[in-house]
Short mmCIF file of C-alpha atoms (C1' of nucleotides) in Angstrom, two decimals:
data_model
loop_
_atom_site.label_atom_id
_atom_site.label_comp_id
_atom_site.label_asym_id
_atom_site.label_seq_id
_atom_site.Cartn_x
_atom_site.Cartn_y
_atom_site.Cartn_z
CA UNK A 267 -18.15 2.01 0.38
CA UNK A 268 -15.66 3.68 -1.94
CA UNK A 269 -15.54 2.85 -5.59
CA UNK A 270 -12.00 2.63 -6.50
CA UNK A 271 -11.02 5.03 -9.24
CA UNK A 272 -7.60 4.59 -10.98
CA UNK A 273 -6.63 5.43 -14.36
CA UNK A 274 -6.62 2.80 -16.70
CA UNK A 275 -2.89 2.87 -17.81
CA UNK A 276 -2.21 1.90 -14.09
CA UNK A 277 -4.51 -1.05 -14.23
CA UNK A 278 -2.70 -1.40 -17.35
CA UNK A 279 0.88 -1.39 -16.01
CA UNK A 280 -0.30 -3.71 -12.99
CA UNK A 281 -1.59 -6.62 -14.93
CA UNK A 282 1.04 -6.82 -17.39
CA UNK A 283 3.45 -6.85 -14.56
CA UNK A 284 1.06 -9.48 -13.20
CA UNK A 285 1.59 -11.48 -16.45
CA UNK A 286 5.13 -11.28 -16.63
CA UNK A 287 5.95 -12.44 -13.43
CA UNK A 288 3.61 -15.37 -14.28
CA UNK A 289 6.31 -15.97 -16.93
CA UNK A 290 3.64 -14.95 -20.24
CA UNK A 291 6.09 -12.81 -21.80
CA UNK A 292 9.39 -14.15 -22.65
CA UNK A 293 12.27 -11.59 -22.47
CA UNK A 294 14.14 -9.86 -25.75
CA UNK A 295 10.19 -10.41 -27.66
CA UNK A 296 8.51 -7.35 -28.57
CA UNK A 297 5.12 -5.77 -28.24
CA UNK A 298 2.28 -5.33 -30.46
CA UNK A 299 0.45 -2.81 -29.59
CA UNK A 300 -2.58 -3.86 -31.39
CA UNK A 301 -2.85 -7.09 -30.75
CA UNK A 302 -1.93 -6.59 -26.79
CA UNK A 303 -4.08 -3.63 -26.89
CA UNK A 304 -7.46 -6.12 -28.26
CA UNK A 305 -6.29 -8.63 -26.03
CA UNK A 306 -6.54 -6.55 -22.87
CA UNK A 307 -9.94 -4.74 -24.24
CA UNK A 308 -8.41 -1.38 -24.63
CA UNK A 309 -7.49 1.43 -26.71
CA UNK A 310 -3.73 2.01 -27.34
CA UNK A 311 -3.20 5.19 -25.84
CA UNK A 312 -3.74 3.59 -22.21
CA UNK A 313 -1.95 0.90 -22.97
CA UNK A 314 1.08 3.10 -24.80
CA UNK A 315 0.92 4.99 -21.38
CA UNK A 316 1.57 1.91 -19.09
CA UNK A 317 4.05 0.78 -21.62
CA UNK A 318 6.06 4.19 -21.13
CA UNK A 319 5.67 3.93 -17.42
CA UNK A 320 7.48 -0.05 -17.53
CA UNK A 321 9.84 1.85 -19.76
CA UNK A 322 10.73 4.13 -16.84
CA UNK A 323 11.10 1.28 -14.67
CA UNK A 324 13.08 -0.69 -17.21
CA UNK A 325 11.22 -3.40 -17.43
CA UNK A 326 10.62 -2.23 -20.82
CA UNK A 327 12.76 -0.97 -23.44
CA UNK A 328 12.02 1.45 -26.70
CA UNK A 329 13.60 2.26 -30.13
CA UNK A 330 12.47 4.75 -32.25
CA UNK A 331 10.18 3.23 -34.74
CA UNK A 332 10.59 -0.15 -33.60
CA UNK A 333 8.06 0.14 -30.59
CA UNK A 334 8.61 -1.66 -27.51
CA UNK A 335 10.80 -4.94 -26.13
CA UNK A 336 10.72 -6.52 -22.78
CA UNK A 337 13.94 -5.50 -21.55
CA UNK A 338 16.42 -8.78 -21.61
CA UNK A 339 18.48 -8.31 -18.38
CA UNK A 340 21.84 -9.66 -18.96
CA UNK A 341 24.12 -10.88 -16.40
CA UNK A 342 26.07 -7.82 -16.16
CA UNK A 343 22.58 -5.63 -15.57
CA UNK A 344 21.36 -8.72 -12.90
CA UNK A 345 24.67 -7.68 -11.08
CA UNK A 346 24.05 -4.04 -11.70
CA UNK A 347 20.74 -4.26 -10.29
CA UNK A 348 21.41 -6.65 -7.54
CA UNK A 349 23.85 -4.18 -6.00
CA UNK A 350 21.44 -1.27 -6.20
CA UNK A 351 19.12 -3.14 -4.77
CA UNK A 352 20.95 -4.43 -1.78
CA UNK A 353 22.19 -0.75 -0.97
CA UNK A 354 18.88 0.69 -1.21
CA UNK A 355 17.54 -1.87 1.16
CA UNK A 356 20.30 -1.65 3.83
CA UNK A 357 19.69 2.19 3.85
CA UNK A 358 16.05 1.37 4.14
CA UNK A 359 16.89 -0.69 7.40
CA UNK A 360 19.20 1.65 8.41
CA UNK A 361 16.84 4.61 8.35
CA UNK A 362 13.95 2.08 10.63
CA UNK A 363 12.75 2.35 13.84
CA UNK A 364 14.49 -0.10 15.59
CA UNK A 365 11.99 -0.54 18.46
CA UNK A 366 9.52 -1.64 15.57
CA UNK A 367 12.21 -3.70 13.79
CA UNK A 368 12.46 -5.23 17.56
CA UNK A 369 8.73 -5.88 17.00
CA UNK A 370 8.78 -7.47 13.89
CA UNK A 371 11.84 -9.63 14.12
CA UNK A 372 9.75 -12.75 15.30
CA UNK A 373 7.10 -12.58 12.62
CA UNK A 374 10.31 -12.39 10.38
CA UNK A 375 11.93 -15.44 11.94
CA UNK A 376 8.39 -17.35 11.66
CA UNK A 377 7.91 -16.29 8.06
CA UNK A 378 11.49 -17.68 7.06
CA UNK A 379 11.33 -20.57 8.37
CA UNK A 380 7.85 -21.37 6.71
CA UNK A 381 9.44 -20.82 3.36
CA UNK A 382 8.00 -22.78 0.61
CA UNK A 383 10.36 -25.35 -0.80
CA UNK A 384 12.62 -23.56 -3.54
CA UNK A 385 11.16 -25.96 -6.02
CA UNK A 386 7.48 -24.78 -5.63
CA UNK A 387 5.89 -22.86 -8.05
CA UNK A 388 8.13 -19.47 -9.02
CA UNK A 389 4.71 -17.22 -8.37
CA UNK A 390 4.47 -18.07 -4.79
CA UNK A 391 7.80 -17.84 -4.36
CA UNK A 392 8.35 -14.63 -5.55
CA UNK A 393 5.46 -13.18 -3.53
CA UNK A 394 6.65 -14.74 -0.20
CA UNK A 395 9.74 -13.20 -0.42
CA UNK A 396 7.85 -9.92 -1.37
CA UNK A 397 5.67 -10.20 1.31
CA UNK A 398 8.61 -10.74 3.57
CA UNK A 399 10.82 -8.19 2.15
CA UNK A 400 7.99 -5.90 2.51
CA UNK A 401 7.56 -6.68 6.38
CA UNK A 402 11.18 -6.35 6.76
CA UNK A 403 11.02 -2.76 5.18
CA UNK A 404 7.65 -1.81 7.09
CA UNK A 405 8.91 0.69 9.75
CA UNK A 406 11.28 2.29 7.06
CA UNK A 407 9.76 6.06 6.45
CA UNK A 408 11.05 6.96 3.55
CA UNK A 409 8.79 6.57 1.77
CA UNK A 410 10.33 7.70 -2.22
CA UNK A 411 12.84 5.04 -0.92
CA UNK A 412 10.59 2.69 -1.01
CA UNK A 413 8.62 3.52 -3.94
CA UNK A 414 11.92 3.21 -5.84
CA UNK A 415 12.91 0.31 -4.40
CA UNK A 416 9.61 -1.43 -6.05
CA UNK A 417 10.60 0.05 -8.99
CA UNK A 418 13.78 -1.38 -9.59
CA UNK A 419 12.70 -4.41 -8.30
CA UNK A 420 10.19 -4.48 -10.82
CA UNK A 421 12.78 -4.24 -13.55
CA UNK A 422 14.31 -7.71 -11.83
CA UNK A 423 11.22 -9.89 -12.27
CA UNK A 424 12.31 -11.52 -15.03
CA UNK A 425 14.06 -14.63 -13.71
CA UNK A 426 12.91 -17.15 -11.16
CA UNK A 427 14.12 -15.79 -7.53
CA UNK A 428 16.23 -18.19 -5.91
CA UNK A 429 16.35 -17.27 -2.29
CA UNK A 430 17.69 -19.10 1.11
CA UNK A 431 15.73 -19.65 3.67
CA UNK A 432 18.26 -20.06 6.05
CA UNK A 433 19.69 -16.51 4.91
CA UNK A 434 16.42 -15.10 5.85
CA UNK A 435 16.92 -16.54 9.24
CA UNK A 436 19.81 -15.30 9.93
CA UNK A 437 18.60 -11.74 9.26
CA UNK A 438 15.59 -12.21 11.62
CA UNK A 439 18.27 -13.75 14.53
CA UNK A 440 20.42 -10.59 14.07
CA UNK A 441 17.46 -8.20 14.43
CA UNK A 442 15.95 -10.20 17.34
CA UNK A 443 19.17 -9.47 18.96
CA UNK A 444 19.41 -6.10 18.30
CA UNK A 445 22.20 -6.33 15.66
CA UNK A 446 21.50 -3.72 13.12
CA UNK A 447 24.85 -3.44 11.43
CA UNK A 448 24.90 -7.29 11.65
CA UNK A 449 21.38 -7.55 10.04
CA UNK A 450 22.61 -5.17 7.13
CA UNK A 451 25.17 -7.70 6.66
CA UNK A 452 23.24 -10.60 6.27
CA UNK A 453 21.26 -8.50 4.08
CA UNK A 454 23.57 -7.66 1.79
CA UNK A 455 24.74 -11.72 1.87
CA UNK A 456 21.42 -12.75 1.38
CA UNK A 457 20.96 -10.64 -2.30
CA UNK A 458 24.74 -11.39 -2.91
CA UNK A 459 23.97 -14.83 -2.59
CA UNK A 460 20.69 -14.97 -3.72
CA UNK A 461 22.12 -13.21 -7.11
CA UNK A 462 24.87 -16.13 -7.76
CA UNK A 463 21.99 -18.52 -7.33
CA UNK A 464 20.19 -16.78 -9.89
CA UNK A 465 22.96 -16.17 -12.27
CA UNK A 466 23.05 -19.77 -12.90
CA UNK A 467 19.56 -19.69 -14.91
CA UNK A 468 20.36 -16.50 -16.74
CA UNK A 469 22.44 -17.69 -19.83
CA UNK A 470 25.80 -16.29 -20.78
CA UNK A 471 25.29 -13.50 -23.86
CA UNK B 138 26.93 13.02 -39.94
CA UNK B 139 24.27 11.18 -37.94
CA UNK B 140 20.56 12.85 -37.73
CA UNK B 141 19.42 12.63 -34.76
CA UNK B 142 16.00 11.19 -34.34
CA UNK B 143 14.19 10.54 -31.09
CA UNK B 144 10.55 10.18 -30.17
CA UNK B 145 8.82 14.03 -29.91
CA UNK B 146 7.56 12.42 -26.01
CA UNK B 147 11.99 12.44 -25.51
CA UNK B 148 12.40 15.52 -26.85
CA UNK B 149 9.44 17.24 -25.04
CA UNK B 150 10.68 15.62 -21.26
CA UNK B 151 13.77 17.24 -21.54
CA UNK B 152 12.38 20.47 -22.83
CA UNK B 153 10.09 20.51 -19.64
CA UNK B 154 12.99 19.30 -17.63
CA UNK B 155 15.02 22.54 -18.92
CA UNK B 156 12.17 25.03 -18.31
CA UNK B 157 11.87 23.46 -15.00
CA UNK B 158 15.30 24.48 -13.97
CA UNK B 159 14.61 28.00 -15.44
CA UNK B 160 12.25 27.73 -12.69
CA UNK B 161 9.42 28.53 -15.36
CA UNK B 162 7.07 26.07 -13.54
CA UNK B 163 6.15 26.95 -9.90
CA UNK B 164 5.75 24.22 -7.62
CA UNK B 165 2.45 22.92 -7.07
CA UNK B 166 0.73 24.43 -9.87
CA UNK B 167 -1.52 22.16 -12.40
CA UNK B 168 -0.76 21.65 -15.99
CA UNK B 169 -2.79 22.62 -18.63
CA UNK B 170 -2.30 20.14 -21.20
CA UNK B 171 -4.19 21.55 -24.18
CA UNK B 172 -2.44 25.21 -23.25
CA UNK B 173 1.65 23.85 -22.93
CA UNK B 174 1.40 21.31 -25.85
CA UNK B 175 0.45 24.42 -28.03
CA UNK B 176 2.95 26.33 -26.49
CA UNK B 177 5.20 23.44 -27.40
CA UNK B 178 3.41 23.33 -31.00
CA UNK B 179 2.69 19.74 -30.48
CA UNK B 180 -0.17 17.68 -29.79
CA UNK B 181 -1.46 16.43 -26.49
CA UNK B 182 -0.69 12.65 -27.38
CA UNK B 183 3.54 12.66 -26.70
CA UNK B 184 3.21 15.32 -24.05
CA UNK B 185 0.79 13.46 -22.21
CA UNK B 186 3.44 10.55 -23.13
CA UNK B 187 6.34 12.93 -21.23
CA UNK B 188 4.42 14.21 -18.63
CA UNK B 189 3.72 10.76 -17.88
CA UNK B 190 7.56 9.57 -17.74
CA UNK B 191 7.79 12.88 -15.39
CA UNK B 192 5.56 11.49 -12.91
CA UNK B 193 7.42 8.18 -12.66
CA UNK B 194 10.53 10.08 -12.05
CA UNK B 195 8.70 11.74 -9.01
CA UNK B 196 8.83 15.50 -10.91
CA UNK B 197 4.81 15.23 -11.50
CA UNK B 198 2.12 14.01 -9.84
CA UNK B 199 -1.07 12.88 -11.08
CA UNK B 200 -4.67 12.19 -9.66
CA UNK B 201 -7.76 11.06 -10.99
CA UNK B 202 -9.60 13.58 -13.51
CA UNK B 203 -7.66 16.15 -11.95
CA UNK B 204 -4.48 16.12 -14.46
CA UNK B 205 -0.68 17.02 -13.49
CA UNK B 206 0.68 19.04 -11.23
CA UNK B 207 4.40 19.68 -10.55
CA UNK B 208 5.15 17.77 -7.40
CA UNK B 209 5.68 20.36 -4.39
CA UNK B 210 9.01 19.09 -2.75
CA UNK B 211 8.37 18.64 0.88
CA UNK B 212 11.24 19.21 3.42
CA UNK B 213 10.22 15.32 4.12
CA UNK B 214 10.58 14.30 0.85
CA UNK B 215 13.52 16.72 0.37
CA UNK B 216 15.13 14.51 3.33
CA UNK B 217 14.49 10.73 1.58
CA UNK B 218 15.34 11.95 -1.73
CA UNK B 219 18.96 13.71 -0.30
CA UNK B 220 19.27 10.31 1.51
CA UNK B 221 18.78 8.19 -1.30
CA UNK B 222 20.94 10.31 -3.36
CA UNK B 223 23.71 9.98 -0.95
CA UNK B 224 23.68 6.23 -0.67
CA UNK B 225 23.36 5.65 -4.36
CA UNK B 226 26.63 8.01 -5.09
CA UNK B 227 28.63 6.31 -2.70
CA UNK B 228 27.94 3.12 -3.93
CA UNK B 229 28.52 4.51 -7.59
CA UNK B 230 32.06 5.44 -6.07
CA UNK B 231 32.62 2.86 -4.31
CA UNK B 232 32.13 0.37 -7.69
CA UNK B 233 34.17 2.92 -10.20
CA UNK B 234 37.74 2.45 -10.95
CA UNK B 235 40.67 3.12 -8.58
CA UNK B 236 42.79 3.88 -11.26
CA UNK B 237 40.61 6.05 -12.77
CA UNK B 238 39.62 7.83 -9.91
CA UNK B 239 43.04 8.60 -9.46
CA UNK B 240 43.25 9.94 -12.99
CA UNK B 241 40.30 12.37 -12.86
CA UNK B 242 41.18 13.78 -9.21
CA UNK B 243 43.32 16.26 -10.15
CA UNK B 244 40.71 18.16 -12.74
CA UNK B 245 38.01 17.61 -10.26
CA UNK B 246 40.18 19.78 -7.76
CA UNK B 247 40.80 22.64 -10.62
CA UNK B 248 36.86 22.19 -11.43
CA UNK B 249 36.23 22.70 -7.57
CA UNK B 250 38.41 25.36 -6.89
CA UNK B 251 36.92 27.14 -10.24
CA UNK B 252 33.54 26.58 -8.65
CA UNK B 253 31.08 29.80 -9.67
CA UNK B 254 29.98 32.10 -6.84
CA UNK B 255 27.03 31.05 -4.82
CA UNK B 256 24.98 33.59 -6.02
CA UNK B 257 25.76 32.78 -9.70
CA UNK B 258 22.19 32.55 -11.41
CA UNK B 259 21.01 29.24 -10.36
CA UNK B 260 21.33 27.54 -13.96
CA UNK B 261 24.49 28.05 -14.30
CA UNK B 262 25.76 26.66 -10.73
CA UNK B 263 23.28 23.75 -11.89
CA UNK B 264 25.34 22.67 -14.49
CA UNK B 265 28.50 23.16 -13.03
CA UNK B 266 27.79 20.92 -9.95
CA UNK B 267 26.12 18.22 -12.29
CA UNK B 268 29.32 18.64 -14.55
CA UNK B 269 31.50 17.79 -11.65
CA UNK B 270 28.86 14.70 -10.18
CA UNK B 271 29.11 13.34 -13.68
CA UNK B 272 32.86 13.40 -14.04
CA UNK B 273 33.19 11.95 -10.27
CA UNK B 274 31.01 9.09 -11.49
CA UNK B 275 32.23 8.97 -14.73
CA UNK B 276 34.21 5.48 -13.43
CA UNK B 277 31.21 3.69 -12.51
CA UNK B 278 30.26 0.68 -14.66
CA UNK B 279 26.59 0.91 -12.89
CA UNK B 280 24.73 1.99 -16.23
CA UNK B 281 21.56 1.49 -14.16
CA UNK B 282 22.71 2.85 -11.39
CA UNK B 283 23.71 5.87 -13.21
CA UNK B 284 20.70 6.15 -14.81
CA UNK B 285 18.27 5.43 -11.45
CA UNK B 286 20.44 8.55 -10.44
CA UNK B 287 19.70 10.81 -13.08
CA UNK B 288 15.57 10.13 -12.35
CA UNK B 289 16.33 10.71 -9.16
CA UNK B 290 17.74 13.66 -8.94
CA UNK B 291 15.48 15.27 -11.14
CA UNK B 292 12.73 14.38 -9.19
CA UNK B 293 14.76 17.09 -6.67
CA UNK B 294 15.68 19.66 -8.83
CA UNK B 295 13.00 22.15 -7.63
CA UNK B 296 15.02 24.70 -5.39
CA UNK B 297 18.25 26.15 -6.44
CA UNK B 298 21.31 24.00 -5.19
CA UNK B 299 23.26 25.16 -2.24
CA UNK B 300 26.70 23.58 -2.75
CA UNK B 301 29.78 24.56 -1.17
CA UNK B 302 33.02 24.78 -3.46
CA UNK B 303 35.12 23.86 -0.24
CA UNK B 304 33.53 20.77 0.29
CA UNK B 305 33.72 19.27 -3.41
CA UNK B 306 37.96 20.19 -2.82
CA UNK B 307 37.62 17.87 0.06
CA UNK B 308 36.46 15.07 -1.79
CA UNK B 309 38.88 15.53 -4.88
CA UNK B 310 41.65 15.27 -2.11
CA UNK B 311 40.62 12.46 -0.74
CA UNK B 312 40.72 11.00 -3.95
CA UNK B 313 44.32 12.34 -4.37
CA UNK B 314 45.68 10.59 -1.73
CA UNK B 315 43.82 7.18 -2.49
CA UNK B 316 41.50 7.34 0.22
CA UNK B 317 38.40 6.26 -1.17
CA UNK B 318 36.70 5.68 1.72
CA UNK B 319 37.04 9.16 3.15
CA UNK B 320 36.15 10.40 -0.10
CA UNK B 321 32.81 8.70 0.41
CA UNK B 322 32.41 9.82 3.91
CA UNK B 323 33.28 13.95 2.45
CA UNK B 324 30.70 13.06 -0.40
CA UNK B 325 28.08 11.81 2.14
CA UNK B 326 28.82 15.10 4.23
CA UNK B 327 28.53 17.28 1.09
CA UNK B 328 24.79 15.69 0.10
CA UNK B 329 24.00 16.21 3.96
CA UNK B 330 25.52 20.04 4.00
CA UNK B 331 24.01 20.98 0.77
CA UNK B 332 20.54 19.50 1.87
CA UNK B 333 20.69 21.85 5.29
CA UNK B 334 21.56 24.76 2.90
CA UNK B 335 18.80 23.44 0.60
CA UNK B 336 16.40 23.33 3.64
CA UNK B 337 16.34 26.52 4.37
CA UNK B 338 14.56 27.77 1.27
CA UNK B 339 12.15 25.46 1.49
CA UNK B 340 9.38 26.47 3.17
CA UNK B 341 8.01 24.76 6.22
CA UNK B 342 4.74 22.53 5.60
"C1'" DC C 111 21.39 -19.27 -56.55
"C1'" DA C 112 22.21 -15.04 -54.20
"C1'" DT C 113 21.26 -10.15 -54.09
"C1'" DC C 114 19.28 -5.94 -54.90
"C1'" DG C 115 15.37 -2.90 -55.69
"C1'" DG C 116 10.69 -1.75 -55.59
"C1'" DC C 117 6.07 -2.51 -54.06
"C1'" DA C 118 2.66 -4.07 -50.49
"C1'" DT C 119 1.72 -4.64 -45.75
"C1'" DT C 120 2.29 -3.98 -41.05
"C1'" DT C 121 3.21 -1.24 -37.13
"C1'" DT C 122 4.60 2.61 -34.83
"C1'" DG C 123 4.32 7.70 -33.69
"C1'" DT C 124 1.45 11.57 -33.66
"C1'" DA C 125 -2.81 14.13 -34.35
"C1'" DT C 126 -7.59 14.54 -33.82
"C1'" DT C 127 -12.03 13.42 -32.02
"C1'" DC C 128 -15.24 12.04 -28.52
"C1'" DA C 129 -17.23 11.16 -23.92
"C1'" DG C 130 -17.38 12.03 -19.29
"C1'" DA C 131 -15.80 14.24 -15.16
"C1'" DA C 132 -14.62 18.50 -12.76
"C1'" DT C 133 -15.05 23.32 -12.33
"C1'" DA C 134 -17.18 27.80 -12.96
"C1'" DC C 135 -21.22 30.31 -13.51
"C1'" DT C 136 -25.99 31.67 -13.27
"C1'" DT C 137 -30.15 32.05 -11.28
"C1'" DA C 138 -34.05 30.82 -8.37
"C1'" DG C 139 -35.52 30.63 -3.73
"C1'" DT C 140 -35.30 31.86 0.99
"C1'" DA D 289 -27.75 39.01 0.35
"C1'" DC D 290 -26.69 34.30 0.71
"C1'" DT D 291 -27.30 29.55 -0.41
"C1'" DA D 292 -28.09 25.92 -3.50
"C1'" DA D 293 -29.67 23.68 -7.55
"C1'" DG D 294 -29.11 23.50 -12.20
"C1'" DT D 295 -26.60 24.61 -16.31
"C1'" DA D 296 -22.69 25.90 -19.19
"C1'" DT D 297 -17.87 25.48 -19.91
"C1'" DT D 298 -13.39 23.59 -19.48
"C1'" DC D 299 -10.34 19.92 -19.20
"C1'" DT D 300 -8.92 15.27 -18.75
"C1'" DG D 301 -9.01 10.30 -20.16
"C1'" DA D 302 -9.64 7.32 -23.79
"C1'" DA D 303 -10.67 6.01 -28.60
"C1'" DT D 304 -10.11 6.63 -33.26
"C1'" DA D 305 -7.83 8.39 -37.46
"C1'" DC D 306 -3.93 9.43 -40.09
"C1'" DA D 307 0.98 9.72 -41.75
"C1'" DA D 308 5.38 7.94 -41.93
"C1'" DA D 309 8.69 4.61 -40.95
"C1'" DA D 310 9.85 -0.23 -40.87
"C1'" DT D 311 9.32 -4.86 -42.35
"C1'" DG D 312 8.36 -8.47 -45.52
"C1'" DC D 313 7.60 -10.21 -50.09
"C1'" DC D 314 8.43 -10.94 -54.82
"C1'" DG D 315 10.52 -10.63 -59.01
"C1'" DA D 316 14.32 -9.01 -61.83
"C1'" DT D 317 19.17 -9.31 -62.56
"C1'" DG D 318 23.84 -10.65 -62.10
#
DNA sequence: CATCGGCATTTTGTATTCAGAATACTTAGT
DNA sequence: ACTAAGTATTCTGAATACAAAATGCCGATG
């Protein structure tokens, strides 16, 4: 048995990512170090470093003296992010094996068609669609490509996702037939849409 | 006048970041915190804070009780990150401003043409080539984007760059005559020329 | 009643200290 | 002479301490 050894800014940066997807932290408030820092049982300096690290991602922002703010993405960023997002995962498809994206395409098709109702709770939601993004992405090896792509992802998690099912679908169909370009398509539909859906909870600023 | 004043963790990333350049920090050697932040005549606390931001960029890597270490660039990782790079300019491109494009095409040609000689100390050609990147992109609304780029690239700014003037003349002509998308195929080819010229001073694995 | 200035309090940014892990070294035993 | 256990030293990870900046409060003043 191995005992799992990881810094404790990392646990850090994990659960508070883990809280704000379960909606705790609303966005534009800022942090108190202190009182987050009691809360969580630790020092400050861990938790300063996770902070830092969120900054990097952007889920966080800083000003001197004034500490730290979860980040408030405004439309224009959502759009901004949605398009970096949808380019970084078609060149993650691209760059695939496509004898394993052959492979996976009817798990894909399953999981997509099993989709929760877009009512259900945001938290399983969201990590259905990660769990089938991250199936669709499986036989990409790139692997800083993918490490980014969390990243910036991470900076996203703010609103509730809002994704098709049928969209899904229709990615899975193109990849069963061995449609590539046509799967990148549907990918890049799929955020397009997915982002106008979500637009409509993010208020104008 | 406006003093500056940013946080001494700011301040000490891009320090490192310059010195890095310099090529002051072989690849794959460890940090020694206690040793640089004296060097730096500050204390451990913001340069842990930087070297921390580092490692999220991908220019540091960090295990367990074991500290930093500059990341070693691996032709593998060379590849993904060149890739990445590649996809994330074009799609900074392809979202700037026709008109503006247009309008900066011309001085990117004379900037081209002016290019120094390869063997120009590596700093120097450094700057020159991110001079010209930043004026191509200079059009790009993508504030995320551009900054996702900026962490990115540092994360490959280990071996000297291995551009070719001829090919950055390409581009600018392409964006002379309104041809974006041949612009963005020459800027593709440039990222994949200059990481084959790259490649061969990186040593095999 | 609104506004400005000064004082008190809070909170961040940085330095310092402390504990524990990793590494280097020494020495005993074969 | 070589190995290995035990010890000393170094260095990281985390906590605490301190200084300065920011915020809030209150009263004086127009």
């Amino acid at each position: 048995m191995v005992i799992e050894r990881r810094p404790l800014r990392e646990q850090i940066r994990d659960e508070l990512m883990e809280r704000l997807t379960r909606g705790e932290f609303a966005a534009g408030t800022d942090v108190n170090e202190a009182v987050l820092a009691a809360e969580l049982g630790v020092s400050r300096t861990p938790l300063r470093e996770a902070l830092i690290t969120l900054t990097g991602e952007g889920v966080l922002e800083s000003n001197q003296g004034r500490g730290f703010r979860f980040a408030p993405v405004s439309r224009k960023e959502f759009r901004e992010l949605v398009a970096v997002v949808a380019a970084l995962e078609s060149l993650a498809l691209e760059s695939s094996d496509a004898a394993h994206l052959r492979k996976i395409a009817p798990e894909l098709l399953r999981l997509a068609q099993g989709f929760p109702d877009p009512v259900a709770e945001h938290a399983v939601v969201d990590r259905r669609d990660d769990e089938w993004h991250g199936l669709l992405l499986s036989g990409c090896p790139n692997e800083r490509l993918l490490d980014l792509l969390t990243g910036v992802k991470a900076g996203m998690r703010r609103e509730p996702v809002a994704r098709e099912s049928e969209e899904h679908c229709e990615i899975a169909r193109r990849l069963l037939e061995d449609d590539l370009p046509g799967a990148i398509e549907a990918l890049k539909a799929n955020w397009v849409g997915g982002m106008e859906r979500m637009l409509a909870h993010i208020p104008q600023e």
